[in-house]
Short mmCIF file of C-alpha atoms and ligand atoms in Angstrom, two decimals:
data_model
loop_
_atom_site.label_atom_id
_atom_site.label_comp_id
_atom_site.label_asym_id
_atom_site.label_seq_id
_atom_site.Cartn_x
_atom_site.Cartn_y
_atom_site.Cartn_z
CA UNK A 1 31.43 -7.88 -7.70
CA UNK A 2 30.49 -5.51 -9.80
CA UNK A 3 30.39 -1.51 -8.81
CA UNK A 4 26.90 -0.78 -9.25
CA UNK A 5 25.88 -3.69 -7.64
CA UNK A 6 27.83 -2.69 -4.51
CA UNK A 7 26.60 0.84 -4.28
CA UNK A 8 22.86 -0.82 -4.86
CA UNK A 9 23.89 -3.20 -2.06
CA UNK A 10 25.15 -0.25 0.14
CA UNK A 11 22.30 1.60 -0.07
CA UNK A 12 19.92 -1.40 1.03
CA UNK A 13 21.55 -1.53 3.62
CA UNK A 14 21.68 1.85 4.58
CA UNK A 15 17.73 1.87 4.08
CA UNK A 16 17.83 -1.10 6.55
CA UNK A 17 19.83 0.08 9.15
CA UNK A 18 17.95 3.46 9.08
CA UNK A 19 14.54 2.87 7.61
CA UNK A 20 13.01 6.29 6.57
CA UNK A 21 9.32 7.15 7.30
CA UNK A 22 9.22 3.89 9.53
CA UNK A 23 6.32 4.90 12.00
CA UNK A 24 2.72 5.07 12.99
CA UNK A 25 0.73 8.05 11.22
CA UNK A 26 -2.35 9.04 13.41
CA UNK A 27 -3.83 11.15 10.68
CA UNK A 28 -3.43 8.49 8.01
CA UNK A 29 -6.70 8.22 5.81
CA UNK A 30 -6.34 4.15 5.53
CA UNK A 31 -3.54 1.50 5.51
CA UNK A 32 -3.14 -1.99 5.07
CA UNK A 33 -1.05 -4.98 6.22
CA UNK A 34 1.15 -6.99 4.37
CA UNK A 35 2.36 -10.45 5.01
CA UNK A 36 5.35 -12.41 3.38
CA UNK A 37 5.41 -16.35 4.50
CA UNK A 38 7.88 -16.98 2.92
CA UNK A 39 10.33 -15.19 4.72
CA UNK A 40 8.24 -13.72 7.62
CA UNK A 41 8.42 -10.31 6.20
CA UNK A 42 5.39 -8.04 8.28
CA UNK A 43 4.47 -4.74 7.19
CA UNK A 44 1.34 -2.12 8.06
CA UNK A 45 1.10 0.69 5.56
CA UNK A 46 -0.25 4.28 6.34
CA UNK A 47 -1.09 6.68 3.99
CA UNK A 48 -2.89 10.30 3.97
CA UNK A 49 -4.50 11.32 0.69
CA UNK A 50 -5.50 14.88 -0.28
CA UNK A 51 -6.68 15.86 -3.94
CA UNK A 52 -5.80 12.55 -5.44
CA UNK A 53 -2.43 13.35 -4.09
CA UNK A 54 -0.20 11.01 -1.45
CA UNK A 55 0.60 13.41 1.09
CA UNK A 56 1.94 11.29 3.34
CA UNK A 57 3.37 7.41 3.90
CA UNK A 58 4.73 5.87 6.46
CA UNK A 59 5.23 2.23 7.34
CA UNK A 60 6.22 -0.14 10.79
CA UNK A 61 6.53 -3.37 10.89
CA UNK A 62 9.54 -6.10 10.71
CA UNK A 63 11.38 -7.76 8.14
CA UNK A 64 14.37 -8.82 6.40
CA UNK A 65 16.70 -6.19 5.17
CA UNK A 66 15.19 -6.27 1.48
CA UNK A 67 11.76 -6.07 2.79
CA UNK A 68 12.32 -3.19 5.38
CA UNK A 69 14.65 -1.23 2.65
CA UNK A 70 12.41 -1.50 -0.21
CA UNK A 71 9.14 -0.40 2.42
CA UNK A 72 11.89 2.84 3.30
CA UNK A 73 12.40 3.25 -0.61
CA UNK A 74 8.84 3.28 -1.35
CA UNK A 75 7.54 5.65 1.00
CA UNK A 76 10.54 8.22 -0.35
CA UNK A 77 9.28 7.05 -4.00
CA UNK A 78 5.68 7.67 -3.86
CA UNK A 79 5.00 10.52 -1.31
CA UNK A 80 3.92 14.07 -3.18
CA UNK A 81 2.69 11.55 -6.34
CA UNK A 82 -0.97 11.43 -7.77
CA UNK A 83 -2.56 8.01 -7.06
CA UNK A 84 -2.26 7.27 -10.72
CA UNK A 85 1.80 7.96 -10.62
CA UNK A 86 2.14 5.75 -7.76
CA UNK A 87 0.12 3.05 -9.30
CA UNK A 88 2.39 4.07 -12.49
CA UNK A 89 5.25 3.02 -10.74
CA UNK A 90 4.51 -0.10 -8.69
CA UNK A 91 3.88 -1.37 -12.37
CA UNK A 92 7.33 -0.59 -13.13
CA UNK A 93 9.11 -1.66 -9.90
CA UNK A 94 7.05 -5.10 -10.42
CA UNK A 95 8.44 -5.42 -14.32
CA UNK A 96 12.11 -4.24 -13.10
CA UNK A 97 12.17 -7.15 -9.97
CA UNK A 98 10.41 -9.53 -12.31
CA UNK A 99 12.75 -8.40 -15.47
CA UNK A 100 10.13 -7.23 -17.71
CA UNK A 101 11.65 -4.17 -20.10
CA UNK A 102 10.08 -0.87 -19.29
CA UNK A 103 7.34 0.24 -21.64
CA UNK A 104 7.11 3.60 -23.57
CA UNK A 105 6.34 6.05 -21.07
CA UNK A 106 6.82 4.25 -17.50
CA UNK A 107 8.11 6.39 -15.14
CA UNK A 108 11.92 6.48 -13.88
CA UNK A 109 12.50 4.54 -10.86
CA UNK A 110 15.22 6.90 -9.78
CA UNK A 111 16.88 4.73 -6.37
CA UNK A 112 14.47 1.79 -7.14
CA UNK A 113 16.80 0.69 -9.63
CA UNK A 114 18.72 -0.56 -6.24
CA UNK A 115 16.50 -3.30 -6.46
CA UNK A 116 17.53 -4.82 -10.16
CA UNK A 117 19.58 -7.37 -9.19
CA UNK A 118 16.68 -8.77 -6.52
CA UNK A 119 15.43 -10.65 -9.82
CA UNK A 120 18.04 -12.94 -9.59
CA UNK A 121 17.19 -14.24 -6.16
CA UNK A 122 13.23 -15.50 -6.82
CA UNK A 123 12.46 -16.28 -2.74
CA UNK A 124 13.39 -12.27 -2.80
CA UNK A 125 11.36 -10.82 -5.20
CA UNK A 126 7.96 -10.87 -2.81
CA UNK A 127 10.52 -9.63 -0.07
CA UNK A 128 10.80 -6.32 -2.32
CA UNK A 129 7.67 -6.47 -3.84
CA UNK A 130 5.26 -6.99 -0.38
CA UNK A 131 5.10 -3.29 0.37
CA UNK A 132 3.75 -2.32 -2.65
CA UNK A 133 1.23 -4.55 -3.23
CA UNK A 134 0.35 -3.18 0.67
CA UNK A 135 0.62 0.51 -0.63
CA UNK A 136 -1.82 -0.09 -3.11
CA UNK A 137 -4.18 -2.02 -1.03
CA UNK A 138 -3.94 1.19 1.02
CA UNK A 139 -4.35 3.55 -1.46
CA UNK A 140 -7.08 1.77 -2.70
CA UNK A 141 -8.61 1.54 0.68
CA UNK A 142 -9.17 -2.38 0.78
CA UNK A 143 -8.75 -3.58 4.47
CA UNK A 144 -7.70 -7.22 4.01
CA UNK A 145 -4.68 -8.33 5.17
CA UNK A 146 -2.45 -8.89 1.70
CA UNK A 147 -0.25 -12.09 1.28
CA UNK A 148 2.23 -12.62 -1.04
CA UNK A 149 1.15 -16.35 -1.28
ZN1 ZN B 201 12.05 -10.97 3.32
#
């Protein structure tokens, strides 16, 4: 296998064993639930807003290790980002799982770019890609459960 691809694969699994942020937020300004039936993948999203900036973003729920390291790699991603940054890059996470070549501009996925081989393995691109469709139904404050179907 190739190198990067095992440090990627590391890392996932690092974020799975110890999933960062994973926990309820009692102050959070809205969150949303996300649903994968696919796989089974179950995720709430919390987020706290101030100034049109995510202060905080936490998540719980259970899934497969792509889902639960991708929800731990978003909520390192996006926290401390304007609303328009964060919607900036779940663009470009979607176009790097779904192979799409960055535009002028996009914003660098920094450890994201873990998640560019996921593209090869189509039942796992809504495994990486459920949390952020939930982030932004949180952030944009829309209380229906989100599916990936
Ligand atoms: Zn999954």
């Amino acid at each position: 296998m190739h190198e990067a691809e095992d440090l990627y694969q590391e890392m996932i699994l690092d974020h799975y064993r110890r999933p960062r942020n994973r926990r309820a937020m009692e102050t959070a300004d809205a969150f949303a639930e996300g649903y994968n039936p696919l796989c089974g993948d179950r995720v709430k999203v919390y987020v706290q807003v101030e100034d049109g900036i995510v202060k905080d973003v936490s998540f719980q729920g259970a899934g497969c290790a792509i889902s639960t390291a991708s929800a731990s790699l978003m909520t390192e991603s996006i926290r401390g980002k304007s609303l328009e940054q964060a919607r900036a890059l779940f663009n470009r996470f979607h176009g790097l799982i779904t192979g799409e070549p960055a535009e002028n501009g996009a914003p660098e996925l920094g450890k994201l770019e873990v998640f560019s081989g996921v593209g090869k393995y189509p039942a796992r691109v809504k495994c990486a890609t459920l949390v952020w469709h939930t982030v932004n139904a949180a952030l944009e404050n829309r209380k229906e459960t989100v599916t990936t179907e």
